[in-house]
Amino acid sequence: MSRVALFACVNYEPEEVRRAVSEALAAIGGLASFVREGQTVLLKPNLLSSKAPELAVTTHPAIVEAVALEAVKLGAKVVIGDSPPYQGQNPRRYESLCQVTGMREVADRVGAEIVSLDHPQREVETGGKLFKKLPVSAAVLDADVVINLPKLKTHGLTGFTGAVKNMFGCVPGLKKSQLHLQAREGREVFSEMLVDVFAACKPTLNVMDAVVAMEGPGPSKGRPKQVGAILASADAVSLDSVARELIGFSLSSIAHIRLAAERGLGEAGLGHIEIVGSDLDTLRVHDFSPSPTIGSGFAGMPAPLYKIVKNQFVPMPRVIADKCVACGDCIKVCAIGAMELVPRHNENSRKIARADLKKCIACYCCDEACAYDAISVRKGWLGESLRRTRR
Ligand code: SF4
Ligand code: SF4
């Protein structure tokens, strides 16, 4: 039987978060049962992009600080790090991201070091199904204890991002895009790849920020949604399964949680998970909106048919002209070379990004990497019209 601590936490006031985190950790045996004096503890929040905490794109700094303080109290050396799709490559931009997301302030207050999970890196055996070897951040492999701090959000490709998916950030920078490319044949294959990564860098402990989650078009452009909970568990799969139940998502709709459980990496069936703390039913959110890209039914479609319908019916990246500043990040992150900078209509001196939809594999890495919200992931005019009619 796996154990998941579920505690109400109504806001990000430091006192409220510290109480909830401390109660959640105590309910799974206390942090002292995972961390010893002198150990290096790596905290792995979700730092997807350079967004302020209230936008619910990243793990809230109050959660990171509360967990860091507990580890510092035990005499551990705390390190905070992630590998955002593009910003992690460039030290100046990574520092700026850490400032915007509140990580720099937390690190300075608790005496933690900030590291980028981009380099150095090492190849590791995964024991996995799709990838036998994967590049993983050396900081993750060398830490004595890894505490995974996911944010509860929807995701355009997997439907849900939580503890298992957050470990994808341990694969350095643009290597993530290459894995997207290699695992491009639909959601099931992509999910197998995520589980390979998870198997290669399984965290010691997981504490989820589900105080304000993200609903709708996550993981970067959805809406903040009050859920009011903090979850903790040594079993990331169980934690994700309780979180998806909390927001009304079925297990069958989230392939990577199901596949991780099938590989014996954790427990997904609620009948085999002991939930301690608050009552699941009292915290349940009944109107949590899924990602609009989920449920399109294209994942298992034969390739020739998929090519015919994809531009109209598969949600694809479209660049928003008045937001694009031609920074080129989406081009660097696109492993298949489907993004390019082209002259603007009637304006040869100014450029704009454009996705070649014939090449595009709908991985949405460009959307995640764009710091200017200049990419909208949506269907073609026919698909959008039908969607509106059905509503
Ligand atoms: S779409 Fe976004 S990431 Fe791409 S060039 Fe424009 S602003 Fe930069
Ligand atoms: S254009 Fe965007 S969604 Fe398409 S393959 Fe490139 S990164 Fe992925």
Short mmCIF file of C-alpha atoms and ligand atoms in Angstrom, two decimals:
data_model
loop_
_atom_site.label_atom_id
_atom_site.label_comp_id
_atom_site.label_asym_id
_atom_site.label_seq_id
_atom_site.Cartn_x
_atom_site.Cartn_y
_atom_site.Cartn_z
CA MET A 1 0.00 0.00 0.00
CA SER A 2 1.43 3.40 -1.00
CA ARG A 3 0.80 6.41 1.17
CA VAL A 4 -0.08 9.90 -0.07
CA ALA A 5 -0.46 12.88 2.25
CA LEU A 6 -3.18 15.28 1.13
CA PHE A 7 -3.55 18.50 3.11
CA ALA A 8 -5.66 21.59 2.54
CA CYS A 9 -3.68 24.77 1.90
CA VAL A 10 -5.86 27.71 1.00
CA ASN A 11 -3.26 30.22 -0.16
CA TYR A 12 0.46 30.94 -0.54
CA GLU A 13 0.89 32.89 2.70
CA PRO A 14 4.20 31.58 4.11
CA GLU A 15 2.63 30.48 7.44
CA GLU A 16 -0.16 28.56 5.70
CA VAL A 17 2.22 26.82 3.29
CA ARG A 18 4.72 25.92 6.01
CA ARG A 19 1.94 24.43 8.13
CA ALA A 20 0.57 22.34 5.24
CA VAL A 21 4.01 21.19 4.06
CA SER A 22 5.09 20.28 7.58
CA GLU A 23 1.84 18.33 8.23
CA ALA A 24 2.11 16.56 4.88
CA LEU A 25 5.73 15.52 5.49
CA ALA A 26 4.92 14.38 9.04
CA ALA A 27 2.09 12.22 7.66
CA ILE A 28 4.53 10.25 5.49
CA GLY A 29 7.09 9.71 8.22
CA GLY A 30 8.73 13.16 8.44
CA LEU A 31 11.49 14.57 6.26
CA ALA A 32 14.06 13.10 8.66
CA SER A 33 13.21 9.65 7.34
CA PHE A 34 14.44 10.75 3.88
CA VAL A 35 17.19 13.31 4.63
CA ARG A 36 20.24 13.14 6.91
CA GLU A 37 22.63 15.83 8.13
CA GLY A 38 25.33 16.73 5.59
CA GLN A 39 23.49 15.31 2.59
CA THR A 40 22.98 17.26 -0.64
CA VAL A 41 19.28 17.68 -1.33
CA LEU A 42 18.27 18.75 -4.82
CA LEU A 43 14.88 20.46 -5.04
CA LYS A 44 13.41 20.07 -8.54
CA PRO A 45 10.53 22.53 -9.02
CA ASN A 46 8.71 22.98 -12.32
CA LEU A 47 10.39 26.07 -13.83
CA LEU A 48 8.96 25.75 -17.30
CA SER A 49 9.38 29.38 -18.27
CA SER A 50 10.04 32.86 -17.04
CA LYS A 51 6.60 33.60 -15.56
CA ALA A 52 5.52 35.23 -12.31
CA PRO A 53 4.30 32.76 -9.65
CA GLU A 54 0.67 33.98 -9.78
CA LEU A 55 0.35 32.77 -13.39
CA ALA A 56 0.58 29.16 -12.12
CA VAL A 57 3.08 28.08 -14.78
CA THR A 58 5.80 27.29 -12.23
CA THR A 59 5.97 25.78 -8.76
CA HIS A 60 5.22 28.55 -6.27
CA PRO A 61 8.29 29.83 -4.38
CA ALA A 62 6.45 29.53 -1.05
CA ILE A 63 6.33 25.72 -1.52
CA VAL A 64 10.01 25.56 -2.51
CA GLU A 65 10.94 27.67 0.51
CA ALA A 66 8.88 25.60 2.95
CA VAL A 67 10.51 22.33 1.81
CA ALA A 68 13.98 23.95 1.69
CA LEU A 69 13.61 25.20 5.27
CA GLU A 70 12.70 21.70 6.49
CA ALA A 71 15.80 20.28 4.79
CA VAL A 72 18.07 23.06 6.11
CA LYS A 73 16.75 22.37 9.63
CA LEU A 74 18.02 18.80 9.26
CA GLY A 75 21.50 20.07 8.32
CA ALA A 76 21.27 19.32 4.59
CA LYS A 77 22.90 21.32 1.81
CA VAL A 78 20.06 22.50 -0.41
CA VAL A 79 20.36 22.96 -4.17
CA ILE A 80 17.50 24.20 -6.39
CA GLY A 81 17.47 23.52 -10.13
CA ASP A 82 15.60 22.76 -13.32
CA SER A 83 16.28 22.74 -17.05
CA PRO A 84 13.73 24.97 -18.78
CA PRO A 85 13.44 24.08 -22.49
CA TYR A 86 15.53 26.99 -23.71
CA GLN A 87 16.36 29.49 -20.93
CA GLY A 88 18.47 26.91 -19.06
CA GLN A 89 21.13 27.03 -21.80
CA ASN A 90 22.03 30.63 -21.21
CA PRO A 91 23.25 31.57 -17.68
CA ARG A 92 21.98 35.16 -17.95
CA ARG A 93 18.51 34.08 -19.02
CA TYR A 94 18.38 31.28 -16.45
CA GLU A 95 19.23 33.79 -13.71
CA SER A 96 16.50 36.09 -14.99
CA LEU A 97 14.02 33.18 -14.96
CA CYS A 98 15.03 32.38 -11.37
CA GLN A 99 14.37 35.98 -10.40
CA VAL A 100 10.98 36.19 -12.12
CA THR A 101 9.78 32.86 -10.70
CA GLY A 102 10.89 33.81 -7.17
CA MET A 103 13.58 31.11 -6.92
CA ARG A 104 16.49 33.54 -6.47
CA GLU A 105 14.81 35.19 -3.48
CA VAL A 106 14.08 31.80 -1.89
CA ALA A 107 17.63 30.56 -2.47
CA ASP A 108 19.13 33.72 -0.93
CA ARG A 109 16.82 33.54 2.08
CA VAL A 110 17.42 29.87 2.91
CA GLY A 111 21.10 29.76 1.88
CA ALA A 112 20.55 27.38 -1.06
CA GLU A 113 22.55 27.20 -4.28
CA ILE A 114 20.83 27.51 -7.67
CA VAL A 115 22.04 25.17 -10.39
CA SER A 116 21.02 24.62 -14.00
CA LEU A 117 20.21 21.02 -14.84
CA ASP A 118 21.54 21.64 -18.37
CA HIS A 119 25.16 20.79 -17.77
CA PRO A 120 27.13 18.83 -16.85
CA GLN A 121 25.22 15.73 -17.91
CA ARG A 122 25.84 11.99 -18.13
CA GLU A 123 24.34 9.08 -20.05
CA VAL A 124 22.51 6.62 -17.81
CA GLU A 125 20.99 3.20 -18.32
CA THR A 126 17.23 3.52 -17.95
CA GLY A 127 16.18 -0.11 -17.85
CA GLY A 128 13.44 1.44 -19.99
CA LYS A 129 11.30 0.28 -22.87
CA LEU A 130 11.90 2.89 -25.58
CA PHE A 131 15.29 4.35 -24.60
CA LYS A 132 17.90 2.11 -23.01
CA LYS A 133 20.19 5.09 -22.33
CA LEU A 134 19.33 8.73 -21.71
CA PRO A 135 21.23 11.94 -20.95
CA VAL A 136 20.46 13.11 -17.42
CA SER A 137 21.71 16.11 -15.43
CA ALA A 138 24.73 15.24 -13.29
CA ALA A 139 23.29 17.38 -10.47
CA VAL A 140 20.34 14.98 -10.29
CA LEU A 141 22.52 11.88 -10.40
CA ASP A 142 24.99 13.21 -7.82
CA ALA A 143 22.46 14.49 -5.25
CA ASP A 144 22.00 12.30 -2.18
CA VAL A 145 18.30 13.09 -2.16
CA VAL A 146 16.09 14.45 -4.96
CA ILE A 147 12.86 16.11 -3.88
CA ASN A 148 10.52 16.58 -6.81
CA LEU A 149 8.30 19.68 -6.48
CA PRO A 150 5.78 19.49 -9.36
CA LYS A 151 3.00 21.93 -10.15
CA LEU A 152 -0.44 20.47 -10.89
CA LYS A 153 -1.31 21.48 -14.47
CA THR A 154 -2.97 20.33 -17.64
CA HIS A 155 -0.72 19.47 -20.59
CA GLY A 156 -1.44 19.67 -24.32
CA LEU A 157 0.22 16.38 -25.14
CA THR A 158 -0.21 14.21 -22.06
CA GLY A 159 -3.34 15.75 -20.59
CA PHE A 160 -1.77 16.12 -17.14
CA THR A 161 1.55 17.15 -15.70
CA GLY A 162 2.51 16.34 -12.14
CA ALA A 163 5.25 14.37 -10.39
CA VAL A 164 6.15 11.80 -13.08
CA LYS A 165 6.18 14.32 -15.94
CA ASN A 166 8.16 16.89 -13.92
CA MET A 167 11.20 14.59 -13.97
CA PHE A 168 11.42 15.14 -17.75
CA GLY A 169 13.14 18.38 -16.71
CA CYS A 170 16.15 16.30 -15.59
CA VAL A 171 16.95 15.71 -19.27
CA PRO A 172 19.18 18.64 -20.24
CA GLY A 173 17.83 21.50 -22.37
CA LEU A 174 17.35 20.83 -26.05
CA LYS A 175 17.88 17.08 -25.57
CA LYS A 176 14.23 17.17 -24.50
CA SER A 177 13.23 18.35 -27.97
CA GLN A 178 15.20 15.49 -29.53
CA LEU A 179 13.37 12.99 -27.33
CA HIS A 180 10.09 14.60 -28.39
CA LEU A 181 11.17 14.01 -31.97
CA GLN A 182 12.21 10.39 -31.40
CA ALA A 183 8.98 9.65 -29.53
CA ARG A 184 6.67 11.49 -31.90
CA GLU A 185 4.25 8.72 -32.87
CA GLY A 186 1.44 9.82 -30.63
CA ARG A 187 0.68 10.23 -26.97
CA GLU A 188 1.26 6.61 -25.95
CA VAL A 189 4.82 6.55 -27.34
CA PHE A 190 5.62 9.94 -25.85
CA SER A 191 4.32 8.70 -22.51
CA GLU A 192 6.56 5.60 -22.71
CA MET A 193 9.50 7.96 -23.17
CA LEU A 194 8.45 10.00 -20.12
CA VAL A 195 8.32 6.81 -18.09
CA ASP A 196 11.84 5.86 -19.30
CA VAL A 197 13.08 9.23 -18.04
CA PHE A 198 11.24 8.79 -14.77
CA ALA A 199 12.76 5.33 -14.32
CA ALA A 200 16.25 6.78 -14.92
CA CYS A 201 15.89 9.50 -12.29
CA LYS A 202 13.25 8.46 -9.80
CA PRO A 203 13.00 11.06 -7.01
CA THR A 204 13.29 10.19 -3.33
CA LEU A 205 10.27 12.25 -2.40
CA ASN A 206 7.57 14.34 -4.09
CA VAL A 207 5.72 17.40 -2.79
CA MET A 208 3.12 18.81 -5.16
CA ASP A 209 1.94 22.40 -5.43
CA ALA A 210 -1.80 22.04 -6.00
CA VAL A 211 -2.76 25.21 -4.15
CA VAL A 212 -3.43 27.09 -7.38
CA ALA A 213 -3.23 24.68 -10.32
CA MET A 214 -3.51 25.36 -14.04
CA GLU A 215 -6.56 24.33 -16.07
CA GLY A 216 -7.37 24.64 -19.79
CA PRO A 217 -4.54 25.08 -22.30
CA GLY A 218 -1.61 24.12 -20.02
CA PRO A 219 1.21 23.78 -19.34
CA SER A 220 2.06 27.41 -20.11
CA LYS A 221 -1.04 29.28 -21.25
CA GLY A 222 -3.82 27.83 -19.13
CA ARG A 223 -5.82 29.56 -16.41
CA PRO A 224 -4.89 29.53 -12.71
CA LYS A 225 -7.43 27.45 -10.82
CA GLN A 226 -7.81 27.26 -7.05
CA VAL A 227 -7.55 23.66 -5.83
CA GLY A 228 -6.27 24.39 -2.32
CA ALA A 229 -4.09 21.36 -1.63
CA ILE A 230 -0.55 20.18 -1.03
CA LEU A 231 0.29 16.52 -1.61
CA ALA A 232 3.37 14.57 -0.55
CA SER A 233 4.50 11.01 -1.14
CA ALA A 234 7.57 8.88 -1.73
CA ASP A 235 5.59 7.34 -4.60
CA ALA A 236 5.27 9.82 -7.50
CA VAL A 237 2.83 7.59 -9.37
CA SER A 238 0.46 7.39 -6.39
CA LEU A 239 0.75 11.11 -5.80
CA ASP A 240 -0.18 11.82 -9.43
CA SER A 241 -3.06 9.40 -9.24
CA VAL A 242 -4.53 11.12 -6.18
CA ALA A 243 -3.99 14.54 -7.82
CA ARG A 244 -5.74 13.49 -11.05
CA GLU A 245 -8.64 12.12 -9.02
CA LEU A 246 -8.82 15.43 -7.13
CA ILE A 247 -9.48 17.30 -10.38
CA GLY A 248 -11.73 14.63 -11.92
CA PHE A 249 -9.36 13.15 -14.55
CA SER A 250 -9.66 9.40 -15.12
CA LEU A 251 -6.64 7.10 -14.89
CA SER A 252 -7.33 5.76 -18.38
CA SER A 253 -6.98 9.27 -19.83
CA ILE A 254 -3.41 9.77 -18.55
CA ALA A 255 -1.13 7.27 -20.24
CA HIS A 256 2.12 8.06 -18.43
CA ILE A 257 0.65 7.41 -14.97
CA ARG A 258 -0.90 4.14 -16.14
CA LEU A 259 2.32 3.04 -17.92
CA ALA A 260 4.52 3.90 -14.93
CA ALA A 261 2.29 1.76 -12.72
CA GLU A 262 2.33 -1.10 -15.25
CA ARG A 263 6.14 -1.05 -15.14
CA GLY A 264 6.07 -1.36 -11.35
CA LEU A 265 7.39 2.16 -10.73
CA GLY A 266 4.55 3.03 -8.36
CA GLU A 267 0.92 2.40 -7.53
CA ALA A 268 -1.84 4.07 -9.55
CA GLY A 269 -4.98 2.26 -8.33
CA LEU A 270 -6.73 4.28 -5.65
CA GLY A 271 -7.75 1.05 -3.93
CA HIS A 272 -4.06 0.44 -3.17
CA ILE A 273 -3.24 3.96 -2.00
CA GLU A 274 -3.70 5.12 1.57
CA ILE A 275 -4.64 8.81 1.61
CA VAL A 276 -3.79 10.52 4.89
CA GLY A 277 -4.70 14.03 6.04
CA SER A 278 -7.68 15.78 4.49
CA ASP A 279 -10.67 14.00 3.01
CA LEU A 280 -10.35 13.66 -0.78
CA ASP A 281 -14.06 14.31 -1.31
CA THR A 282 -14.03 17.60 0.57
CA LEU A 283 -11.13 18.90 -1.57
CA ARG A 284 -12.41 17.53 -4.88
CA VAL A 285 -12.72 20.13 -7.69
CA HIS A 286 -15.73 19.43 -9.90
CA ASP A 287 -15.26 21.98 -12.66
CA PHE A 288 -11.59 21.61 -13.62
CA SER A 289 -11.23 22.16 -17.38
CA PRO A 290 -9.01 19.73 -19.32
CA SER A 291 -6.62 20.83 -22.05
CA PRO A 292 -8.54 21.63 -25.26
CA THR A 293 -6.03 19.55 -27.25
CA ILE A 294 -6.93 16.34 -25.43
CA GLY A 295 -9.54 13.95 -26.74
CA SER A 296 -8.91 14.69 -30.41
CA GLY A 297 -8.54 10.92 -30.98
CA PHE A 298 -5.59 11.22 -33.38
CA ALA A 299 -3.00 9.43 -31.27
CA GLY A 300 -3.36 6.03 -32.94
CA MET A 301 -4.30 7.17 -36.44
CA PRO A 302 -2.36 5.65 -39.40
CA ALA A 303 0.31 8.06 -40.70
CA PRO A 304 -1.13 8.71 -44.22
CA LEU A 305 -4.57 9.56 -42.84
CA TYR A 306 -3.04 11.63 -40.06
CA LYS A 307 -1.18 13.75 -42.66
CA ILE A 308 -4.44 14.53 -44.47
CA VAL A 309 -6.41 15.64 -41.43
CA LYS A 310 -3.75 17.08 -39.15
CA ASN A 311 -3.64 20.66 -40.39
CA GLN A 312 -7.35 21.08 -39.82
CA PHE A 313 -8.12 18.82 -36.88
CA VAL A 314 -4.94 18.35 -34.84
CA PRO A 315 -4.14 21.38 -32.66
CA MET A 316 -1.03 22.98 -34.20
CA PRO A 317 1.15 25.98 -33.30
CA ARG A 318 0.09 29.28 -34.92
CA VAL A 319 2.17 32.41 -34.37
CA ILE A 320 0.33 35.51 -33.12
CA ALA A 321 1.70 38.33 -35.28
CA ASP A 322 1.41 41.23 -32.84
CA LYS A 323 3.09 39.29 -30.01
CA CYS A 324 6.04 37.73 -31.88
CA VAL A 325 9.30 39.63 -31.36
CA ALA A 326 11.34 37.31 -33.60
CA CYS A 327 13.58 36.21 -30.70
CA GLY A 328 14.15 32.82 -32.34
CA ASP A 329 13.73 30.65 -29.21
CA CYS A 330 11.03 28.56 -30.87
CA ILE A 331 13.43 27.83 -33.74
CA LYS A 332 16.18 26.64 -31.41
CA VAL A 333 13.82 24.39 -29.51
CA CYS A 334 12.16 22.76 -32.54
CA ALA A 335 14.04 19.51 -33.07
CA ILE A 336 12.48 18.91 -36.46
CA GLY A 337 13.29 22.32 -37.95
CA ALA A 338 9.65 23.21 -38.54
CA MET A 339 9.96 26.77 -37.20
CA GLU A 340 11.55 29.54 -39.20
CA LEU A 341 11.82 33.31 -39.24
CA VAL A 342 10.29 34.88 -42.34
CA PRO A 343 9.72 38.51 -43.41
CA ARG A 344 6.43 39.95 -42.22
CA HIS A 345 3.76 40.54 -44.81
CA ASN A 346 4.68 43.77 -46.69
CA GLU A 347 7.46 44.48 -44.19
CA ASN A 348 10.75 43.05 -45.39
CA SER A 349 12.77 44.59 -42.57
CA ARG A 350 10.85 42.93 -39.74
CA LYS A 351 10.56 39.19 -39.26
CA ILE A 352 8.08 36.85 -37.67
CA ALA A 353 8.22 33.17 -36.74
CA ARG A 354 6.24 30.71 -38.83
CA ALA A 355 5.57 27.01 -38.30
CA ASP A 356 5.79 24.73 -41.33
CA LEU A 357 2.76 22.61 -40.51
CA LYS A 358 3.78 19.92 -43.02
CA LYS A 359 6.89 19.20 -40.97
CA CYS A 360 5.42 19.91 -37.52
CA ILE A 361 4.94 16.88 -35.25
CA ALA A 362 2.70 18.76 -32.77
CA CYS A 363 5.06 18.37 -29.82
CA TYR A 364 4.29 21.94 -28.60
CA CYS A 365 7.88 22.56 -27.46
CA CYS A 366 7.81 25.93 -29.27
CA ASP A 367 4.71 26.95 -27.32
CA GLU A 368 6.42 26.03 -24.05
CA ALA A 369 9.60 27.89 -25.01
CA CYS A 370 7.99 31.16 -26.18
CA ALA A 371 8.33 33.66 -23.37
CA TYR A 372 6.08 36.16 -25.20
CA ASP A 373 2.91 34.04 -25.42
CA ALA A 374 3.15 34.50 -29.17
CA ILE A 375 2.15 30.95 -30.07
CA SER A 376 -1.41 29.75 -29.99
CA VAL A 377 -2.01 26.01 -30.24
CA ARG A 378 -5.28 25.45 -32.05
CA LYS A 379 -6.92 23.54 -34.87
CA GLY A 380 -7.34 24.83 -38.42
CA TRP A 381 -10.42 26.86 -39.37
CA LEU A 382 -12.47 23.75 -40.17
CA GLY A 383 -11.59 21.97 -36.94
CA GLU A 384 -12.23 25.12 -34.89
CA SER A 385 -15.60 25.71 -36.61
CA LEU A 386 -16.72 22.16 -35.88
CA ARG A 387 -15.57 22.45 -32.27
CA ARG A 388 -17.61 25.65 -31.83
CA THR A 389 -20.67 24.07 -33.49
CA ARG A 390 -20.46 21.05 -31.16
CA ARG A 391 -20.40 23.38 -28.15
S1 SF4 B 1 6.99 32.90 -31.65
FE1 SF4 B 1 7.80 33.42 -29.62
S2 SF4 B 1 9.68 32.24 -29.42
FE2 SF4 B 1 9.15 32.28 -31.62
S3 SF4 B 1 10.28 34.02 -32.45
FE3 SF4 B 1 8.23 34.74 -31.92
S4 SF4 B 1 8.44 35.56 -29.84
FE4 SF4 B 1 10.24 34.28 -30.20
S1 SF4 B 2 6.81 23.73 -34.77
FE1 SF4 B 2 6.52 23.60 -32.55
S2 SF4 B 2 4.98 21.98 -32.28
FE2 SF4 B 2 5.80 21.80 -34.36
S3 SF4 B 2 7.47 20.31 -34.20
FE3 SF4 B 2 8.39 22.33 -33.98
S4 SF4 B 2 8.42 22.69 -31.77
FE4 SF4 B 2 7.01 20.98 -32.11
#
